[in-house]
Every structure is written in C-alpha cells, then in structure tokens.
XYZ file of C-alpha atoms in Angstrom:
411
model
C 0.000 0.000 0.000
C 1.290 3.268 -0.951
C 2.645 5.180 2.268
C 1.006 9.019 2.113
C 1.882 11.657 5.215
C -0.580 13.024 7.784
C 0.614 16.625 6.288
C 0.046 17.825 2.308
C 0.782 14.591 0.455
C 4.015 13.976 -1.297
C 2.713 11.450 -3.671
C 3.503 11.769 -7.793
C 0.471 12.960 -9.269
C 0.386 9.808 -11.594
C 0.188 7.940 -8.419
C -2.818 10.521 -7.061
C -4.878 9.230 -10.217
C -3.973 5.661 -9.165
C -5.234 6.079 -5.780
C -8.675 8.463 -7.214
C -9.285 6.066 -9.761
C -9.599 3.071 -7.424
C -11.988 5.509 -5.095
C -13.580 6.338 -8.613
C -14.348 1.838 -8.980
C -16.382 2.193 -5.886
C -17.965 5.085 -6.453
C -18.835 2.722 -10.466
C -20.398 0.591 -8.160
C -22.593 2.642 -5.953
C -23.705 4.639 -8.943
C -24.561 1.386 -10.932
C -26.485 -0.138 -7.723
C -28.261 2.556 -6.801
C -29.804 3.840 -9.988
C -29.815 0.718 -12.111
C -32.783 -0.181 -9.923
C -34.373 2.549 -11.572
C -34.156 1.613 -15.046
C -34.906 -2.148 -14.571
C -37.978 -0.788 -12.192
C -40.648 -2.237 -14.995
C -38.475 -5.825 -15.170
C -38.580 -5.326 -11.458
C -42.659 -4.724 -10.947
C -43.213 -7.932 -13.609
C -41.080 -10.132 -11.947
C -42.346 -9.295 -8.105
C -45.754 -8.533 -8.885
C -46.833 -10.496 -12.359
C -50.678 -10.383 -11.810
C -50.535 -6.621 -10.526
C -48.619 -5.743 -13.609
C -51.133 -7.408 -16.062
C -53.934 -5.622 -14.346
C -52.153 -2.392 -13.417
C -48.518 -1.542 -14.428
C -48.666 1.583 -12.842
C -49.662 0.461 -9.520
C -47.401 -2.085 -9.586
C -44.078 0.050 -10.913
C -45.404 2.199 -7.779
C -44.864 -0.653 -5.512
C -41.454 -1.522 -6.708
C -40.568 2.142 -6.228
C -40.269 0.364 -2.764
C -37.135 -1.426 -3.522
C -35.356 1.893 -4.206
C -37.232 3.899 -1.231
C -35.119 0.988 1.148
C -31.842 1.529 -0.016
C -32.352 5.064 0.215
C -33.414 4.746 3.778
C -30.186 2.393 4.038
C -28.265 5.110 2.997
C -29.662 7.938 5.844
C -29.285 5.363 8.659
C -25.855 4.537 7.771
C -23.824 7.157 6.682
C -24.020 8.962 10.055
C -23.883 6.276 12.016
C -20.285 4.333 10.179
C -19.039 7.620 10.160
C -19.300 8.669 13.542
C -17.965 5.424 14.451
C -15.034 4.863 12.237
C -13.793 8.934 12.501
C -10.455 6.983 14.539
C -9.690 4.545 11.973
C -7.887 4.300 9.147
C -9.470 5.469 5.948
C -8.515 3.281 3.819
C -9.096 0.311 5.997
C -12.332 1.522 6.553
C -12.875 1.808 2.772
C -12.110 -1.720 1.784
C -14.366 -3.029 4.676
C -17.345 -0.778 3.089
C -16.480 -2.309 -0.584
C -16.436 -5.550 1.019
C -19.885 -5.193 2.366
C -21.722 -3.842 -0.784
C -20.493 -6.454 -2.801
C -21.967 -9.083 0.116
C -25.445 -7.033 0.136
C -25.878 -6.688 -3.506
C -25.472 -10.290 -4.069
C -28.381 -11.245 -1.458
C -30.339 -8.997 -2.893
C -30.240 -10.460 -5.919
C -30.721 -14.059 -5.058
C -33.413 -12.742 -2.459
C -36.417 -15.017 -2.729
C -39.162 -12.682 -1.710
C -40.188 -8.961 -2.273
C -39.471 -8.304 1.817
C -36.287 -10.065 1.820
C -35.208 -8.072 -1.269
C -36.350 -4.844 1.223
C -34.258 -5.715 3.590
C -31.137 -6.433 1.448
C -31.491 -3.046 -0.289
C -32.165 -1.237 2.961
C -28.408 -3.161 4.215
C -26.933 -2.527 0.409
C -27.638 1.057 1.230
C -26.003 1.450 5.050
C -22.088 2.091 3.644
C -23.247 4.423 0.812
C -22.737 7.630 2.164
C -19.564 6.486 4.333
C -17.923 5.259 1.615
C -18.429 8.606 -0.144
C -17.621 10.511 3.092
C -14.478 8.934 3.315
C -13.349 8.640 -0.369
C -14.438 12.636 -0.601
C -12.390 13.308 2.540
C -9.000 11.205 1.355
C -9.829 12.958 -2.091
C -9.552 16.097 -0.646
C -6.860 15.533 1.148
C -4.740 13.684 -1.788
C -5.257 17.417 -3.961
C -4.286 19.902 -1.609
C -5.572 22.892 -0.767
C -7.403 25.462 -3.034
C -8.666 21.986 -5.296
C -10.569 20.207 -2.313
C -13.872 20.757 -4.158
C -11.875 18.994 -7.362
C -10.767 16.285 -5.005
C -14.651 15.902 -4.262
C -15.762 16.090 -7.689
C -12.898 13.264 -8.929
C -13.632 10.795 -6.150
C -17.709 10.791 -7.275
C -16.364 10.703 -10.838
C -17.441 6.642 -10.947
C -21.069 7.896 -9.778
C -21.779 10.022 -12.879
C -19.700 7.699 -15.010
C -22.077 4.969 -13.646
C -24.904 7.014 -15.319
C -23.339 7.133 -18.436
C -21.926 3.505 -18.680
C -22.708 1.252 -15.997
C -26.465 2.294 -15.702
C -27.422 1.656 -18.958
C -25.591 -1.605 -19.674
C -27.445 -3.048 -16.090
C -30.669 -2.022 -17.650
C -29.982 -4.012 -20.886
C -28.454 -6.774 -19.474
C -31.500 -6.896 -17.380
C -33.959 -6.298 -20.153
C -32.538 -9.616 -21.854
C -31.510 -12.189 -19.031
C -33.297 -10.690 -15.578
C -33.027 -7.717 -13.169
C -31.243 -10.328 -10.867
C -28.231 -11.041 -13.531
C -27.856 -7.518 -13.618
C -27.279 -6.921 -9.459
C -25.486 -9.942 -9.556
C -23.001 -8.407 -12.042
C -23.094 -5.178 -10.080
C -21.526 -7.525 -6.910
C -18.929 -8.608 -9.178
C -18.237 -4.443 -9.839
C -17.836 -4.384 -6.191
C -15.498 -7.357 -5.662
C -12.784 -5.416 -8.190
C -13.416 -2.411 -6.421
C -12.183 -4.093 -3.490
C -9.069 -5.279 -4.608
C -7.998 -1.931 -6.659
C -8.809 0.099 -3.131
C -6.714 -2.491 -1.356
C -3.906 -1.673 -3.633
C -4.240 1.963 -4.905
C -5.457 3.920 -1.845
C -2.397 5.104 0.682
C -2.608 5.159 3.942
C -4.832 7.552 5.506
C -4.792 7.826 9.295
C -8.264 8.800 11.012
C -8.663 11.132 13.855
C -7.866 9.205 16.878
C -9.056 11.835 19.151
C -12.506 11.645 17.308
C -15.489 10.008 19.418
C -18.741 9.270 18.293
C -19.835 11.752 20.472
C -17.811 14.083 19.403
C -18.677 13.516 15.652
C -22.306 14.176 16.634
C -21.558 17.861 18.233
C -22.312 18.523 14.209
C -26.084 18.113 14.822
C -25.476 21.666 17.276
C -24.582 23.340 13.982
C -27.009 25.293 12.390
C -25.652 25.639 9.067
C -24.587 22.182 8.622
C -28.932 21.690 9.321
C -29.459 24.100 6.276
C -27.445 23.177 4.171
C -28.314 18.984 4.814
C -32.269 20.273 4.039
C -31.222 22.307 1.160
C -29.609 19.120 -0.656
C -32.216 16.776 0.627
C -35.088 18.613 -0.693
C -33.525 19.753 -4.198
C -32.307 16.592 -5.147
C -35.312 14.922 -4.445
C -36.321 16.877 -7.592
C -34.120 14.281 -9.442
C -35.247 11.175 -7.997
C -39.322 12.179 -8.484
C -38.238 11.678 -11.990
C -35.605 9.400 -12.427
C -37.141 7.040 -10.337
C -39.982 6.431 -13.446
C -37.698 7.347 -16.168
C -38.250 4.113 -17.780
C -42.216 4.102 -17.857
C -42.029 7.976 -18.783
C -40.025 6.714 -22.098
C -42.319 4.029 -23.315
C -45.498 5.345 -21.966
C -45.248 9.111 -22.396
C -43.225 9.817 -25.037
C -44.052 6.011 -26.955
C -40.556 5.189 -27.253
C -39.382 0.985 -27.519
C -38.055 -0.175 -24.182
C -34.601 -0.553 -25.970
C -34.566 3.262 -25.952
C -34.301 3.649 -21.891
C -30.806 2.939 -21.370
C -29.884 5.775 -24.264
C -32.335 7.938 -21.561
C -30.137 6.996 -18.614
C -27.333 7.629 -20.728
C -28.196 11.146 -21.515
C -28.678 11.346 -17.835
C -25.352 10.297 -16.886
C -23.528 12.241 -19.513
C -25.514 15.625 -18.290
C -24.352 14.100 -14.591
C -21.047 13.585 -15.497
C -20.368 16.986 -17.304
C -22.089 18.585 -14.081
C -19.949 16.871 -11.567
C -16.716 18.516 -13.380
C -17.837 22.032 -13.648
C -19.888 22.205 -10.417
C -16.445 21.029 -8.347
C -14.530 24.205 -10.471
C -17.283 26.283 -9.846
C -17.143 25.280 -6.234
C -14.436 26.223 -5.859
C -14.984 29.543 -6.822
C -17.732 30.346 -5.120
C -19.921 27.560 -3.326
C -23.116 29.781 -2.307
C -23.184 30.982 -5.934
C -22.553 27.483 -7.197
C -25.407 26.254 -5.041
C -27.697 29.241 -6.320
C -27.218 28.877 -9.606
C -27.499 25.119 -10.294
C -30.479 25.218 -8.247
C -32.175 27.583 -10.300
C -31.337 25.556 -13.279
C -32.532 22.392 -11.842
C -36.012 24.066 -11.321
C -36.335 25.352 -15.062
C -34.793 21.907 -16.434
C -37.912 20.082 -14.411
C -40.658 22.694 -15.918
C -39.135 22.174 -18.735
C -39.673 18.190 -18.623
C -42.491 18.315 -17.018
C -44.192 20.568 -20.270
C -42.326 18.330 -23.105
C -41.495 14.686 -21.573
C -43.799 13.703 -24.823
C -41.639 14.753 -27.258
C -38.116 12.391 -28.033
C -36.295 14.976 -28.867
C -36.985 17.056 -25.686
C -37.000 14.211 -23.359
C -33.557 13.790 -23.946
C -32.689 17.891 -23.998
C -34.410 18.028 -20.820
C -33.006 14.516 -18.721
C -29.451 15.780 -19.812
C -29.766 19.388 -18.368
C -31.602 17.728 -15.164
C -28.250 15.235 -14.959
C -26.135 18.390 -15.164
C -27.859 20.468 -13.194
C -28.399 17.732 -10.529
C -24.553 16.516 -10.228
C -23.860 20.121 -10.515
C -25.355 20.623 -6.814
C -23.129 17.564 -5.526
C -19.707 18.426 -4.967
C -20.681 21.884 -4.359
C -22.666 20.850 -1.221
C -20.243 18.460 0.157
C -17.607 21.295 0.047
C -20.299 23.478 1.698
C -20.603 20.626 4.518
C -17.078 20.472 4.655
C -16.418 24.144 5.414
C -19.333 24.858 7.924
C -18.491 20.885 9.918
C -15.596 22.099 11.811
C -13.717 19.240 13.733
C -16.560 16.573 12.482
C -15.578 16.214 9.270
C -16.296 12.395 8.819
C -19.054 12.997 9.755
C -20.514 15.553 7.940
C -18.947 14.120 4.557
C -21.233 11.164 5.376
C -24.405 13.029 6.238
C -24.143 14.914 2.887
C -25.225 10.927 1.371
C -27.781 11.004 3.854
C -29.881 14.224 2.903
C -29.848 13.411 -0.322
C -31.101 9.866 -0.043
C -34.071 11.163 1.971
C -33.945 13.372 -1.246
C -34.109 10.322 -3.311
C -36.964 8.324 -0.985
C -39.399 11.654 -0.481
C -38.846 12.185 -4.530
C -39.306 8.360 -5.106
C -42.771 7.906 -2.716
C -44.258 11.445 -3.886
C -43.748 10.813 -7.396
C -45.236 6.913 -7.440
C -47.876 8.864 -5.218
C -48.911 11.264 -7.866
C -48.861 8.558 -10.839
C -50.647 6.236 -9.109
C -53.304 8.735 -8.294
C -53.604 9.321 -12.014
C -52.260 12.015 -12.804
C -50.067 10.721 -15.489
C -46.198 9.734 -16.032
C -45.614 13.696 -16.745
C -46.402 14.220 -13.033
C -43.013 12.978 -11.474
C -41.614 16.287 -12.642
C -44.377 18.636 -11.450
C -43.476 16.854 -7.769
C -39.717 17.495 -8.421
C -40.167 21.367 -9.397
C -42.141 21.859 -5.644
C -39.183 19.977 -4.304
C -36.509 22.078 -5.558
C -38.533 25.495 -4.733
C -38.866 24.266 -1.415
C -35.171 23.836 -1.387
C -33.954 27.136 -2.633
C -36.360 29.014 -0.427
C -34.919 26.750 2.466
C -31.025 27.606 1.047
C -32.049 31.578 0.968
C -33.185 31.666 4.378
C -30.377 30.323 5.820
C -27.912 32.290 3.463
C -30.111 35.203 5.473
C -29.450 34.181 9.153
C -26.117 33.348 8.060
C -25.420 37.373 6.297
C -27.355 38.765 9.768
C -24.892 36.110 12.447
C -27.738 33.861 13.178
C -25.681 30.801 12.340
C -22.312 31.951 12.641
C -19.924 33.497 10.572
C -20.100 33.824 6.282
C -17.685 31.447 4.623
C-alpha cells in the first residue's frame, strides 16, 4: 500500500490518479447499484408482482418504487452512524471493509427469494453508501491539496456520474434480456474489483484518533450544517421524483421501444457527469453561488420536462440538463458541509449521502404517489419542481441568518 503523510501529500500525481481512480471503482459501483434499480424498475414490478402488472402496471411500478425507497433509507441510517464510528480509523481500511460489504449485500439482494427479503437487502446494500463517499471525498480532498478540495470531491464521485453514463445503462440491458437479478449480480462482481484496486491503490490515511462518536455528533449543534443537509435533501429529491420512473415515462409518455431507456439513462449520466466537473470548479470559486445557480437551473430543467417529456427529442434535452444540473449541486454541497463541519468532518462528509437519499426516498414515494393517483407519467416532474422550490427558499433563508450572524460566521 502506498505510504502518504498526515501533512500535504508527497505522492507523484500519476500515483494521485492511481489512488482516485480506485476511489472512482467504488464510487462505479454505488452509482450502478443505486440507480440501475431505476431503469430495470418495470423488469422489477413484472417479476415481483406479475398479476398486478397485467392488471395495473402503474400500480405495480409504484410498488417496486419500494425497492429503491429501502436503499435510500439504508443510505440515511448509515452514513451517520459508520461515520461517527469509524472517525479513529484508518481510511482506507475503513474503505475496503465498506467495498467488502456492498459487494456481500448486492449479491443477497439479488438471489433474495421474496419482495421483503429483497427490502431488507437493499435497505443493508444502502447502510455504507454515504460512508464510503464521506471517506473517499475526505481522502480525495486531502490527496489534492488545498485550493482543489472541491476537485478532489468532484474526482472521487467521478465513478457515480460515469455509472450514469456507462454502468447504468448496460445493467438495464443486461436486465432487459436475461433478468433484473443477472444484472445486481453483475453489479456484486463491480464491487469485488473495487475491493481489490482500493486495497492496492489507496495510501494510507490515518483517522482522527481523538474523534469520538460523540464528538462527531456535536455537528447536529450546527445550524448551518442543518441548512445546508435540508437544502440538498429537498432539491435533489427533484431528481429522484423523476428518475425514479424514467423508464415508464419513455415508453409510456413519449411512446418510445423499451430498448430506448438505457440511451435515456445515458443522456442522464452524460448531463451528470459533465455537471460533476464544472460544479467542483465552480465550487471552488464560489460555493453559495454554485449552489444558487445550479439550483435555479434544476427548477427550469424540471418545468421544462415536465411541459415536453412527450416529445423524443426534448426528453432527452431536458433529462441531460436535469443530470447536469443535478450533479452540478453535488460536490458543491459536500464542500459546503465540509467548510461549515468544523472538527466533524467524517461525519458531515457522510451526512451529505444522507440528505440526499431522503432526497431520493421523499422524490421516489411522492412521485409513485402522484402517478398512481392518475395524474399521469408527466407528473413525477411537477413533484420534483415543488421539491426544488422548497429547497432554494430553504437555502435563501439560511444564506439570510447566516449574512445577519444567526448561524455563525459567512464562509
């Protein structure tokens, strides 16, 4: 294992990319496990619920909204709770053990006999989500140096948003033609290499060893931590309360062939990908601004779905700028949490994962909810553009008490 100093790191930078692209495998992974679900959700609803689905498909794709509410859930129950714990520990120890346990979780979930068994392996699939992202953003950070933390952020969820592009869209036809299950089993073997390249490619990173749990939790005192955790939980559930149904709104709304949704989730991932790499350099500029501004363009990429979705050519227009806008928003809050966390910076790179799972569960449920109350597969969107004004008014408040001393000082 490559040695690294508790100081500004001394590594080459060919071996930096060594150590960012292993993080990046993981991250591949997650991205792949978490969303794929979402593009196989029809395969999903057929296979769980056959009669349902003959009867009523969009009751039924509903339901299996389920499967990705629980590993959303996973992800808000574990992210602060690994993270508070491991804070001590070695960081890339701690890393390897996560990549272990996804690629355990995603393998009983796929040979998971039952709907509530499958529940309850997505709901453990999701528990090292957001502390393997806390972690890898933190030793990302750390591995770029001051001045390009919010780079370091952006590189080391690189593998989500190439997921998106790549790894999303191959699950869903892979899926398509042999099973949902062959798809998450092939996601487990993602995780296995991940494993391995971690084990070899990530220096040592010492912990905290004067970090306690308790002390991690002091974060929950902060105010602006609070704000900005809300702000990133209720905008990107604007994402989710579409691409949660992405694959019915392709066939069913704008009458495209199923073989067209992974080219969807690829347009998705691309706009993701492009948005992860400008929103860390415009982070690092300016994150309030940066959070502002991709906000605002997150709200008029959903109206702009929401009025269109019908129409090929815009459906694609519209899921790309969505994807950028979206990804956009990610590195640019972490960097946020990281500045206003103070000592608990485990911690608060985990929570991050957290709000925006909630995010991805509140978009998921209110989105089935409005479809399956019949008002259409256009919907989704409508439920995603209340999201993200909640979240901006929520953002501009506490950018107020924040200006006035309320919170604490301006970073």
């Amino acid at each position: 294992m490559l040695p690294v100093s508790n100081g500004p790191t001394t590594m080459s930078s060919a071996r930096i990319r060594f150590a960012l692209l292993a993080l990046a495998v993981g991250g591949f992974g997650i991205g792949t496990t978490e969303f794929a679900a979402m593009g196989l959700l029809p395969q999903i609803a057929t296979d769980l619920f056959p009669a349902l689905s003959s009867t009523d498909p969009e009751q039924a794709n509903a339901r299996a909204g389920l499967v990705i509410s629980a590993y959303a859930l996973g992800v808000v129950v574990g992210a602060p709770t690994i993270n508070s714990m491991v804070a001590r520990f070695r960081r890339d120890r701690v890393l390897v053990v996560l990549a272990i346990a996804f690629t355990l979780m995603n393998l009983a979930a796929a040979l998971a006999p039952s709907f509530e068994l499958i529940l309850l392996f997505r709901f453990l699939a999701g528990i090292p989500h957001g502390a393997y992202f806390g972690l890898a953003a933190l030793v990302a950070a750390k591995l770029m140096g001051p001045g390009r933390r919010a780079q370091g952020v952006a590189l080391a969820m690189a593998g989500l948003t190439v997921a998106n592009v790549i790894g999303v869209p191959l699950a869903t036809v892979i899926g398509q033609a042999f099973g949902w299950r062959v798809a998450f089993v092939l996601v487990a073997v993602v995780f296995a290499v991940a494993t391995v390249a971690i084990w070899f490619a990530v220096p040592r990173v010492d912990g905290s060893p004067e970090q306690t749990m308790r002390r991690e939790l002091t974060v929950f005192r902060n105010g602006r931590v609070w704000f900005a955790l809300i702000t990133g939980c209720i905008v990107l559930g604007g994402l989710f309360a579409v691409y949660t149904y992405l694959a019915p709104i392709t066939t069913e709304l704008a009458g495209l062939p199923e073989g067209a949704v992974p080219w969807v989730l690829a347009t998705v991932g691309l706009g993701m990908t492009i948005g992860n790499l400008v929103g860390g350099r415009v982070a690092d500029w300016s994150v309030m601004k940066a959070l502002f501004g991709f906000a605002f363009l997150m709200l008029l990429s959903l109206a702009g779905f929401a009025l269109t979705a019908q129409w090929p050519v815009t459906l694609f227009l519209f899921t790309f700028a969505i994807g950028f806008a979206t990804q956009g928003l990610g590195p640019t809050i972490q960097t946020r949490l990281m500045d206003v966390a103070g000592d608990s910076q485990a911690i608060a790179a985990g929570l991050i994962h957290s709000a925006l799972n909630v995010g991805n569960a509140l978009g998921a449920y209110f989105g089935g909810v409005a479809i399956a109350a019949g008002l259409g597969y256009s919907s989704p969107a409508v439920v995603g553009m209340g999201l993200t004004v909640a979240g901006i008014a929520v953002a501009a408040l506490g950018y107020v008490l924040e200006r006035r001393g309320v919170l604490g000082p301006t970073r």
